[in-house]
Short mmCIF file of C-alpha atoms in Angstrom, two decimals:
data_model
loop_
_atom_site.label_atom_id
_atom_site.label_comp_id
_atom_site.label_asym_id
_atom_site.label_seq_id
_atom_site.Cartn_x
_atom_site.Cartn_y
_atom_site.Cartn_z
CA MET A 4 0.07 0.10 -0.01
CA ILE A 5 1.41 3.32 -1.08
CA LYS A 6 1.22 6.61 0.97
CA ARG A 7 1.88 10.21 0.36
CA VAL A 8 3.42 12.71 2.99
CA LEU A 9 4.69 16.21 2.95
CA ILE A 10 8.51 16.57 3.18
CA VAL A 11 9.41 18.38 6.41
CA GLY A 12 13.20 18.57 6.47
CA VAL A 13 14.12 18.98 10.13
CA LEU A 14 15.65 16.20 12.21
CA ALA A 15 15.04 16.69 16.04
CA LEU A 16 17.55 15.30 18.58
CA LEU A 17 15.99 14.04 21.70
CA ALA A 18 17.57 15.33 24.97
CA LEU A 19 18.71 12.72 27.51
CA PRO A 20 17.47 12.85 31.05
CA LEU A 21 19.46 14.90 33.56
CA GLU A 22 22.09 12.97 35.47
CA ALA A 23 21.78 13.87 39.11
CA GLN A 24 25.33 13.09 40.11
CA THR A 25 28.50 12.03 38.38
CA GLY A 26 32.09 11.37 39.67
CA PHE A 27 35.20 10.51 37.73
CA THR A 28 38.44 8.83 39.10
CA ILE A 29 41.02 9.41 36.34
CA TYR A 30 44.12 7.29 36.10
CA SER A 31 47.24 8.44 34.42
CA GLY A 32 47.16 5.53 31.92
CA GLY A 33 43.99 6.78 30.26
CA ARG A 34 41.49 4.72 32.26
CA VAL A 35 38.58 6.29 33.99
CA LEU A 36 36.33 5.05 36.84
CA VAL A 37 32.84 6.42 36.56
CA ARG A 38 30.48 6.68 39.51
CA ARG A 39 26.92 7.89 38.49
CA THR A 40 23.54 8.39 40.01
CA ILE A 41 20.96 7.81 37.36
CA PRO A 42 17.39 8.72 38.06
CA ALA A 43 15.17 5.51 37.61
CA THR A 44 12.12 3.88 39.17
CA VAL A 45 13.57 0.91 40.83
CA PRO A 46 10.93 -1.39 42.44
CA GLN A 47 11.71 -3.81 45.14
CA GLY A 48 12.63 -7.15 43.57
CA PRO A 49 13.62 -7.76 39.95
CA SER A 50 13.43 -5.17 37.25
CA SER A 51 15.10 -4.23 33.94
CA HIS A 52 16.38 -0.83 32.75
CA ALA A 53 17.66 0.40 29.32
CA LEU A 54 20.34 3.09 30.19
CA ALA A 55 22.29 5.45 27.96
CA LEU A 56 25.55 5.27 29.87
CA GLY A 57 27.94 5.83 27.10
CA ALA A 58 30.99 3.96 26.06
CA MET A 59 32.49 1.57 28.77
CA GLU A 60 34.59 -1.49 29.18
CA PRO A 61 32.26 -4.31 28.74
CA GLY A 62 31.61 -6.36 31.83
CA SER A 63 32.96 -3.56 34.11
CA LEU A 64 29.53 -2.32 35.30
CA PHE A 65 28.77 -2.79 39.01
CA ALA A 66 26.25 -1.50 41.62
CA LEU A 67 27.33 1.06 44.36
CA ASP A 68 24.40 0.24 46.62
CA PRO A 69 24.88 -2.67 48.85
CA ASP A 70 21.37 -3.90 48.61
CA VAL A 71 21.34 -3.78 44.75
CA THR A 72 22.57 -6.67 42.73
CA LEU A 73 23.06 -6.56 38.84
CA THR A 74 21.91 -9.98 37.87
CA GLY A 75 22.69 -9.42 34.10
CA THR A 76 23.73 -6.83 31.47
CA ALA A 77 23.59 -6.39 27.85
CA TYR A 78 25.94 -3.71 26.41
CA ASP A 79 25.21 -2.42 22.85
CA ALA A 80 27.91 -0.04 21.58
CA ALA A 81 26.73 -0.06 17.99
CA VAL A 82 25.26 3.28 16.89
CA ASP A 83 25.73 2.95 13.19
CA GLU A 84 23.11 2.43 10.53
CA PRO A 85 23.77 -1.33 9.82
CA SER A 86 23.27 -2.04 13.51
CA THR A 87 20.11 0.04 13.55
CA MET A 88 18.78 -2.10 10.57
CA ARG A 89 19.69 -5.23 12.45
CA ARG A 90 17.69 -4.21 15.45
CA ALA A 91 14.70 -3.74 13.01
CA VAL A 92 14.48 -7.30 12.06
CA GLY A 93 10.94 -8.56 12.51
CA ARG A 94 9.48 -5.01 12.44
CA LYS A 95 7.91 -2.98 9.67
CA LEU A 96 9.62 0.18 8.40
CA VAL A 97 8.38 3.04 6.26
CA PHE A 98 10.72 3.75 3.35
CA ASP A 99 10.72 6.88 1.20
CA THR A 100 10.64 5.65 -2.47
CA GLY A 101 12.01 8.94 -3.89
CA VAL A 102 9.08 9.25 -6.16
CA ARG A 103 7.45 12.78 -5.88
CA THR A 104 4.00 14.01 -6.95
CA ASN A 105 2.93 17.57 -6.26
CA ASN A 106 5.73 18.20 -3.66
CA LEU A 107 4.75 14.86 -1.89
CA VAL A 108 6.90 11.88 -1.61
CA GLU A 109 5.65 8.41 -1.98
CA THR A 110 6.36 5.89 0.93
CA ILE A 111 6.05 2.21 1.20
CA GLU A 112 5.83 0.05 4.22
CA ALA A 113 7.93 -3.13 4.35
CA GLU A 114 8.89 -5.74 6.87
CA VAL A 115 12.54 -6.31 7.72
CA LEU A 116 13.12 -10.07 7.33
CA ALA A 117 16.85 -10.42 7.78
CA VAL A 118 20.29 -8.79 7.33
CA ASP A 119 23.49 -10.02 5.77
CA PRO A 120 22.03 -9.90 3.25
CA GLU A 121 19.23 -7.59 3.77
CA ARG A 122 15.77 -9.02 2.83
CA PHE A 123 12.37 -7.24 2.87
CA ARG A 124 8.71 -8.36 2.65
CA LEU A 125 6.56 -5.92 0.65
CA PRO A 126 2.82 -5.32 1.31
CA GLY A 127 1.79 -7.74 -1.47
CA GLY A 128 3.97 -10.45 0.11
CA GLU A 129 6.84 -10.40 -2.28
CA ILE A 130 10.35 -10.64 -0.87
CA VAL A 131 13.16 -8.41 -2.12
CA PHE A 132 16.78 -8.05 -1.48
CA GLN A 133 17.09 -4.37 -2.15
CA ARG A 134 15.68 -1.67 0.12
CA PRO A 135 12.56 -0.32 -1.43
CA GLY A 136 13.65 3.17 -0.39
CA ARG A 137 15.41 5.29 2.19
CA PRO A 138 14.19 4.00 5.60
CA ARG A 139 12.75 6.00 8.43
CA TYR A 140 13.82 4.52 11.69
CA PRO A 141 11.71 4.78 14.78
CA ALA A 142 13.45 6.55 17.70
CA ASP A 143 13.59 3.43 19.76
CA LEU A 144 15.81 1.77 17.21
CA VAL A 145 18.29 4.60 16.88
CA TYR A 146 21.03 4.70 19.57
CA LEU A 147 22.45 8.17 20.07
CA ALA A 148 25.08 6.64 22.38
CA PRO A 149 26.05 3.12 23.51
CA THR A 150 23.18 1.69 25.49
CA THR A 151 23.25 -0.80 28.31
CA THR A 152 20.30 -2.92 29.51
CA VAL A 153 20.63 -3.91 33.21
CA ALA A 154 18.82 -6.60 35.12
CA VAL A 155 18.52 -5.48 38.71
CA GLN A 156 17.53 -7.19 41.93
CA SER A 157 16.83 -4.49 44.64
CA GLY A 158 16.07 -5.04 48.27
CA ALA A 159 13.90 -1.83 48.54
CA ARG A 160 12.15 0.57 46.26
CA LYS A 161 14.53 3.34 44.95
CA ASP A 162 14.30 6.47 42.90
CA ALA A 163 17.78 6.07 41.26
CA LEU A 164 20.43 3.56 40.42
CA ASN A 165 23.87 4.16 41.70
CA LEU A 166 26.26 2.47 39.26
CA GLY A 167 29.97 2.24 38.71
CA TRP A 168 32.04 1.26 35.50
CA PHE A 169 35.24 1.78 33.70
CA THR A 170 35.74 3.75 30.54
CA GLY A 171 38.39 5.56 28.52
CA GLY A 172 38.65 8.81 26.96
CA ALA A 173 40.73 10.78 29.60
CA GLY A 174 43.94 10.69 31.37
CA TRP A 175 46.07 13.04 33.46
CA MET A 176 49.64 14.13 34.21
CA ALA A 177 51.27 16.30 36.69
CA GLN A 178 53.02 19.55 35.69
CA TYR A 179 55.32 21.49 38.05
CA GLN A 180 57.02 24.77 38.06
CA LEU A 181 60.05 25.65 40.17
CA VAL A 182 61.03 29.36 40.30
CA LEU A 183 64.59 29.74 41.73
CA GLY A 184 65.55 32.44 44.00
CA LYS A 185 68.59 33.23 46.38
CA GLY A 186 68.68 30.06 48.29
CA THR A 187 65.01 29.30 48.17
CA ALA A 188 62.61 28.27 45.43
CA ARG A 189 58.90 28.65 44.85
CA ALA A 190 57.30 25.33 43.69
CA THR A 191 53.69 24.97 42.36
CA GLY A 192 52.08 21.94 40.83
CA GLN A 193 48.98 21.14 38.78
CA ALA A 194 46.98 18.14 37.65
CA VAL A 195 46.43 18.38 33.91
CA ILE A 196 43.43 16.42 32.76
CA LEU A 197 43.41 15.59 29.06
CA ASN A 198 39.78 14.72 28.11
CA SER A 199 38.92 13.32 24.66
CA GLY A 200 35.74 11.48 25.47
CA LEU A 201 34.18 12.44 28.86
CA SER A 202 30.99 14.52 28.93
CA ALA A 203 29.13 15.41 32.20
CA ASP A 204 27.71 18.25 34.03
CA ASN A 205 28.41 19.19 37.68
CA ALA A 206 30.83 16.38 38.04
CA GLU A 207 33.24 15.43 40.84
CA LEU A 208 36.80 14.99 39.76
CA GLN A 209 39.49 12.85 41.29
CA VAL A 210 42.94 11.78 39.99
CA LEU A 211 44.92 8.60 41.14
CA ALA A 212 48.69 8.49 41.16
CA GLY A 213 50.39 5.21 41.49
CA ASP A 214 51.08 1.83 39.60
CA VAL A 215 47.70 0.24 39.74
CA GLY A 216 47.81 -3.28 38.07
CA ARG A 217 45.45 -4.06 35.32
CA GLY A 218 44.30 -7.44 33.89
CA GLY A 219 43.55 -8.13 30.40
CA ALA A 220 41.79 -5.19 28.86
CA MET A 221 38.38 -5.74 27.17
CA PRO A 222 37.68 -4.04 23.88
CA LYS A 223 35.87 -0.74 24.18
CA THR A 224 34.30 1.84 22.00
CA MET A 225 35.20 5.52 22.62
CA PRO A 226 33.85 7.93 19.98
CA MET A 227 35.63 11.26 19.60
CA MET A 228 33.63 14.43 19.91
CA ALA A 229 34.14 18.07 18.99
CA ALA A 230 35.74 20.39 21.69
CA ARG A 231 33.32 22.49 23.67
CA GLU A 232 33.45 24.69 26.65
CA MET A 233 34.45 23.68 30.20
CA THR A 234 32.93 25.41 33.25
CA MET A 235 33.81 24.93 36.96
CA ASP A 236 32.66 25.99 40.35
CA VAL A 237 35.79 25.92 42.54
CA ALA A 238 36.80 27.56 45.70
CA GLY A 239 40.49 27.94 44.62
CA ALA A 240 41.72 25.45 47.18
CA PRO A 241 44.28 22.68 46.25
CA ALA A 242 43.48 19.11 45.74
CA ALA A 243 43.01 17.14 48.94
CA GLU A 244 45.36 14.12 49.03
CA GLU A 245 44.98 10.75 50.71
CA ALA A 246 46.71 7.35 50.63
CA ILE A 247 44.43 4.48 49.32
CA GLY A 248 45.82 0.97 48.85
CA GLU A 249 49.46 1.47 47.59
CA ALA A 250 48.50 4.61 45.54
CA HIS A 251 47.60 8.25 46.24
CA LEU A 252 44.22 9.82 45.54
CA TYR A 253 43.83 13.64 44.78
CA THR A 254 40.26 15.08 45.10
CA ILE A 255 39.91 18.35 43.16
CA PRO A 256 37.69 20.80 44.92
CA GLY A 257 34.51 22.15 43.25
CA ARG A 258 32.25 20.62 40.45
CA TYR A 259 33.13 20.58 36.76
CA THR A 260 31.31 20.65 33.39
CA LEU A 261 33.43 18.45 31.20
CA ARG A 262 33.28 18.48 27.39
CA PRO A 263 35.42 16.27 25.02
CA GLY A 264 38.46 18.18 23.66
CA VAL A 265 38.85 20.44 26.70
CA THR A 266 41.91 20.27 28.95
CA THR A 267 41.21 21.09 32.62
CA THR A 268 44.00 22.03 35.20
CA ALA A 269 43.74 22.12 39.06
CA ALA A 270 46.32 22.86 41.78
CA LEU A 271 47.70 19.88 43.56
CA PHE A 272 49.01 21.92 46.52
CA GLN A 273 49.44 25.45 47.75
CA PRO A 274 52.46 27.23 46.45
CA ALA A 275 55.38 26.17 48.60
CA THR A 276 58.88 27.30 49.34
CA ALA A 277 62.02 25.13 49.68
CA SER A 278 65.75 25.40 49.75
CA TRP A 279 67.62 24.25 46.74
CA GLU A 280 71.17 23.82 45.32
CA ARG A 281 72.61 23.29 41.76
CA ILE A 282 74.86 20.36 41.30
CA TYR A 283 77.23 19.82 38.45
CA THR A 284 78.33 16.25 37.50
CA VAL A 285 80.49 14.56 34.84
CA PRO A 286 79.43 10.92 34.32
CA GLY A 287 81.98 8.08 33.96
CA THR A 288 82.69 6.28 30.74
CA MET A 289 83.45 2.68 31.96
CA PRO A 290 80.87 0.18 30.68
CA TRP A 291 78.37 -1.03 33.40
CA MET A 292 79.38 -4.54 32.75
CA GLY A 293 81.58 -6.65 30.29
CA PRO A 294 85.05 -5.90 28.96
CA LEU A 295 86.73 -2.52 29.72
CA GLN A 296 87.93 -1.36 26.20
CA GLN A 297 90.93 0.67 25.14
CA TYR A 298 90.54 4.00 23.43
CA GLY A 299 93.09 6.77 22.67
CA ASP A 300 91.08 9.66 21.44
CA GLU A 301 90.28 12.61 23.62
CA MET A 302 86.67 12.79 24.61
CA LYS A 303 84.53 15.88 25.12
CA GLN A 304 81.94 15.39 27.78
CA PRO A 305 79.03 17.76 28.90
CA VAL A 306 78.82 18.87 32.43
CA GLU A 307 75.33 17.91 33.56
CA VAL A 308 73.22 20.20 35.65
CA HIS A 309 71.00 18.84 38.44
CA TYR A 310 68.81 20.83 40.95
CA LEU A 311 68.48 19.41 44.37
CA VAL A 312 65.22 20.54 46.11
CA LYS A 313 64.93 19.95 49.79
CA ARG A 314 61.74 18.57 51.19
CA PRO A 315 62.17 18.07 54.96
CA ARG A 316 59.41 16.70 57.28
CA PRO A 317 57.53 18.08 59.03
CA GLY A 318 56.55 20.89 56.46
CA GLU A 319 53.75 21.37 54.00
CA PHE A 320 55.91 20.62 50.99
CA GLY A 321 57.76 17.84 52.61
CA ASP A 322 54.68 16.21 54.03
CA ARG A 323 53.05 15.87 50.65
CA PRO A 324 53.63 13.00 48.21
CA LEU A 325 54.29 14.16 44.62
CA PRO A 326 52.92 12.34 41.69
CA GLY A 327 55.56 11.72 38.85
CA GLY A 328 55.53 14.44 36.23
CA ASN A 329 57.30 17.12 34.39
CA TRP A 330 59.21 20.10 36.14
CA ARG A 331 59.90 23.34 34.35
CA ILE A 332 62.58 25.41 36.08
CA PHE A 333 62.68 29.22 36.01
CA GLU A 334 64.96 31.92 37.11
CA ALA A 335 64.72 35.69 36.66
CA ASP A 336 66.89 37.63 34.31
CA ALA A 337 68.49 41.03 35.11
CA GLY A 338 65.27 42.79 34.25
CA GLY A 339 63.18 40.48 36.48
CA ARG A 340 61.61 38.50 33.74
CA LEU A 341 61.24 34.74 34.32
CA GLN A 342 63.11 32.55 31.94
CA MET A 343 62.86 28.76 31.72
CA ILE A 344 66.35 27.33 32.29
CA GLY A 345 65.62 23.68 32.41
CA GLU A 346 63.01 20.93 32.24
CA ALA A 347 63.10 17.56 33.81
CA GLY A 348 60.88 14.55 34.51
CA SER A 349 60.42 13.12 37.91
CA ARG A 350 59.03 9.80 39.12
CA HIS A 351 56.52 9.52 42.11
CA GLN A 352 58.09 11.01 45.20
CA PRO A 353 57.00 9.85 48.66
CA ALA A 354 56.63 12.43 51.34
CA GLY A 355 59.94 13.70 52.85
CA VAL A 356 62.05 12.62 49.81
CA ASP A 357 64.18 15.24 48.14
CA LEU A 358 63.82 16.07 44.52
CA ARG A 359 66.78 15.67 42.18
CA LEU A 360 66.10 17.28 38.72
CA ALA A 361 68.28 16.65 35.85
CA ALA A 362 67.91 19.68 33.63
CA GLY A 363 70.46 19.88 30.77
CA SER A 364 74.06 20.72 30.65
CA ALA A 365 76.18 23.68 31.63
CA PHE A 366 77.09 26.25 28.93
CA ASP A 367 80.33 27.66 30.67
CA LEU A 368 81.70 24.39 32.11
CA THR A 369 83.37 21.70 30.02
CA ALA A 370 85.11 18.42 30.62
CA THR A 371 87.64 16.59 28.47
CA ARG A 372 88.49 12.90 29.19
CA VAL A 373 91.43 10.97 27.94
CA GLN A 374 92.60 7.36 28.62
CA THR A 375 96.27 7.60 29.32
CA GLU A 376 97.14 3.90 30.23
CA TYR A 377 95.61 0.43 29.44
CA ALA A 378 96.88 -3.07 30.05
CA THR A 379 95.17 -6.54 30.47
CA THR A 380 96.27 -9.81 31.99
CA ARG A 381 94.56 -13.27 32.15
CA GLU A 382 94.22 -14.98 35.44
CA ALA A 383 92.17 -18.21 36.16
CA ARG A 384 89.94 -17.56 33.27
CA ARG A 385 89.35 -14.06 34.19
CA THR A 386 90.54 -10.86 32.54
CA ILE A 387 92.06 -8.10 34.72
CA ALA A 388 92.44 -4.65 33.08
CA THR A 389 94.10 -1.56 34.54
CA ALA A 390 93.54 1.79 32.96
CA ALA A 391 94.35 5.37 33.85
CA TYR A 392 92.39 8.40 33.11
CA THR A 393 92.84 12.21 32.95
CA VAL A 394 89.86 14.42 33.17
CA THR A 395 90.32 18.22 32.62
CA LEU A 396 87.55 20.50 33.83
CA THR A 397 87.36 24.11 32.62
CA ASN A 398 85.27 26.93 34.20
CA ALA A 399 84.44 30.23 32.19
CA LYS A 400 82.39 31.56 35.09
CA ASP A 401 83.34 34.47 37.29
CA SER A 402 82.93 32.32 40.51
CA VAL A 403 84.31 29.04 41.69
CA VAL A 404 82.30 25.92 41.11
CA THR A 405 82.40 22.39 42.38
CA ILE A 406 81.97 19.54 39.75
CA ASP A 407 81.42 15.89 40.77
CA VAL A 408 83.27 13.30 38.56
CA LEU A 409 81.54 9.99 38.78
CA GLU A 410 82.70 6.47 37.96
CA GLU A 411 80.09 3.69 38.09
CA ARG A 412 80.27 -0.04 37.37
CA GLN A 413 78.96 -3.32 38.66
CA GLY A 414 81.17 -6.42 39.64
CA GLU A 415 84.69 -6.39 40.83
CA TRP A 416 86.44 -3.11 40.45
CA GLN A 417 88.25 -0.56 42.40
CA ILE A 418 90.10 2.76 42.38
CA LEU A 419 93.87 1.96 42.72
CA ALA A 420 95.06 5.60 42.95
CA SER A 421 93.75 9.22 42.30
CA SER A 422 95.00 12.84 42.54
CA VAL A 423 91.85 13.70 44.67
CA PRO A 424 90.57 11.26 47.23
CA GLY A 425 87.49 9.35 45.95
CA GLU A 426 84.28 8.97 47.93
CA LYS A 427 82.76 5.46 47.65
CA LEU A 428 79.09 6.15 47.49
CA SER A 429 78.12 2.60 46.99
CA SER A 430 79.58 -0.79 45.70
CA THR A 431 79.02 0.48 42.20
CA GLN A 432 79.68 4.26 42.31
CA THR A 433 82.70 6.49 43.27
CA ARG A 434 82.68 10.28 43.41
CA PHE A 435 85.55 12.62 43.00
CA ARG A 436 84.59 16.15 43.98
CA MET A 437 86.57 18.76 42.14
CA ARG A 438 86.82 22.46 43.02
CA VAL A 439 87.31 24.50 39.77
CA PRO A 440 88.59 27.95 40.27
CA ALA A 441 86.92 30.99 38.36
CA LYS A 442 87.94 31.43 34.77
CA GLY A 443 90.37 28.38 35.39
CA GLU A 444 90.72 24.64 35.31
CA ALA A 445 91.19 21.64 37.48
CA VAL A 446 92.77 18.23 36.42
CA LEU A 447 91.74 14.98 37.92
CA THR A 448 93.92 11.76 37.38
CA TYR A 449 93.03 8.26 38.59
CA ARG A 450 93.68 4.66 37.99
CA VAL A 451 91.16 1.69 38.01
CA ARG A 452 91.42 -2.02 38.11
CA VAL A 453 88.47 -3.96 36.61
CA VAL A 454 87.84 -7.74 36.58
CA TRP A 455 85.54 -9.73 34.13
#
């Protein structure tokens, strides 16, 4: 049977119900724990609910209420047209035939019999393999977002479902700034939340720092969306920190409106003051293991710059564990303008542990190393090598500097002699502390014995 209808030309999108409460715990590896309160009429006993929860890790859904049990879930992440047609099997659809008469388009109703391949039963009983026109899908067949059907067993009647699940679409990292002054430095830190898939209004945000184990990951669908605005209602306070399991959790104050594509930052702690010192080092050249090789060429080496930031306890800065992240180090020029003079990464730092930030090499300090002696002998299937080195340190600055020359190796080895006493820091590392005069140089010589 053929019908005629007026072409209208506007497609309306149905708004989803308002979500009462949403909370996110964001892990640095791109995993997100979602906690959401969803308005729903939940009777005592068994019931079933179709929920538009969005993309999730299949099988990760769980109830947050102790008297609610999820007895079964069905997760449908397919939002494309082939999946919509698959849902229509056994139902009748209206198709636009494309034939127009007096600005009207003719339609035909046909039953969807099967897909792969598609087959349709026409009003006269004929079966065709081609669509009789452009389908008009009822709203209940078209998923605007992945949909989860939940079977619930509730111990009491409720007006909402409190659910949790895992998804992706966001991660976070810590970013720090260290502004150097005379003897003291000002440290600040932010949690930077990178959001590519989360969308929520009035949401609670938490970030978790630590190495949290993860089992085999289930496949998940995470559609990308256009960037939109981000709004927040915060009091300006830093994140509240607490230990949980073997990790640390940072709760960001206020409530947030999240939209995909928008990056959010929040303070991890109040600006802190700490003492600091600059350390110069020249690393050794001996291999960590295996044969000690002979070489005769003079070797230019950079003088590495490290910044040691003190974090004693008790103290606001020392008492706070710091998530691993990136540190940008600044110093003011003669005009008082801040300039970045180094950038370094750091691992998770427990409370009370000093920071040592490796931030490039020195411009006005240079090191030259040469191997001056080399000999080997064989003894009881072992090779014994002795070698001598000369390290020349030059200083173009107007002030005296101290440079640490390091040698490091595992196994059996020792310093036989040196022009400056060596300090054995461990069984694998020895340090020579060299005082280099302003606009001058200092020379270190030493001999080593290595067995392999």
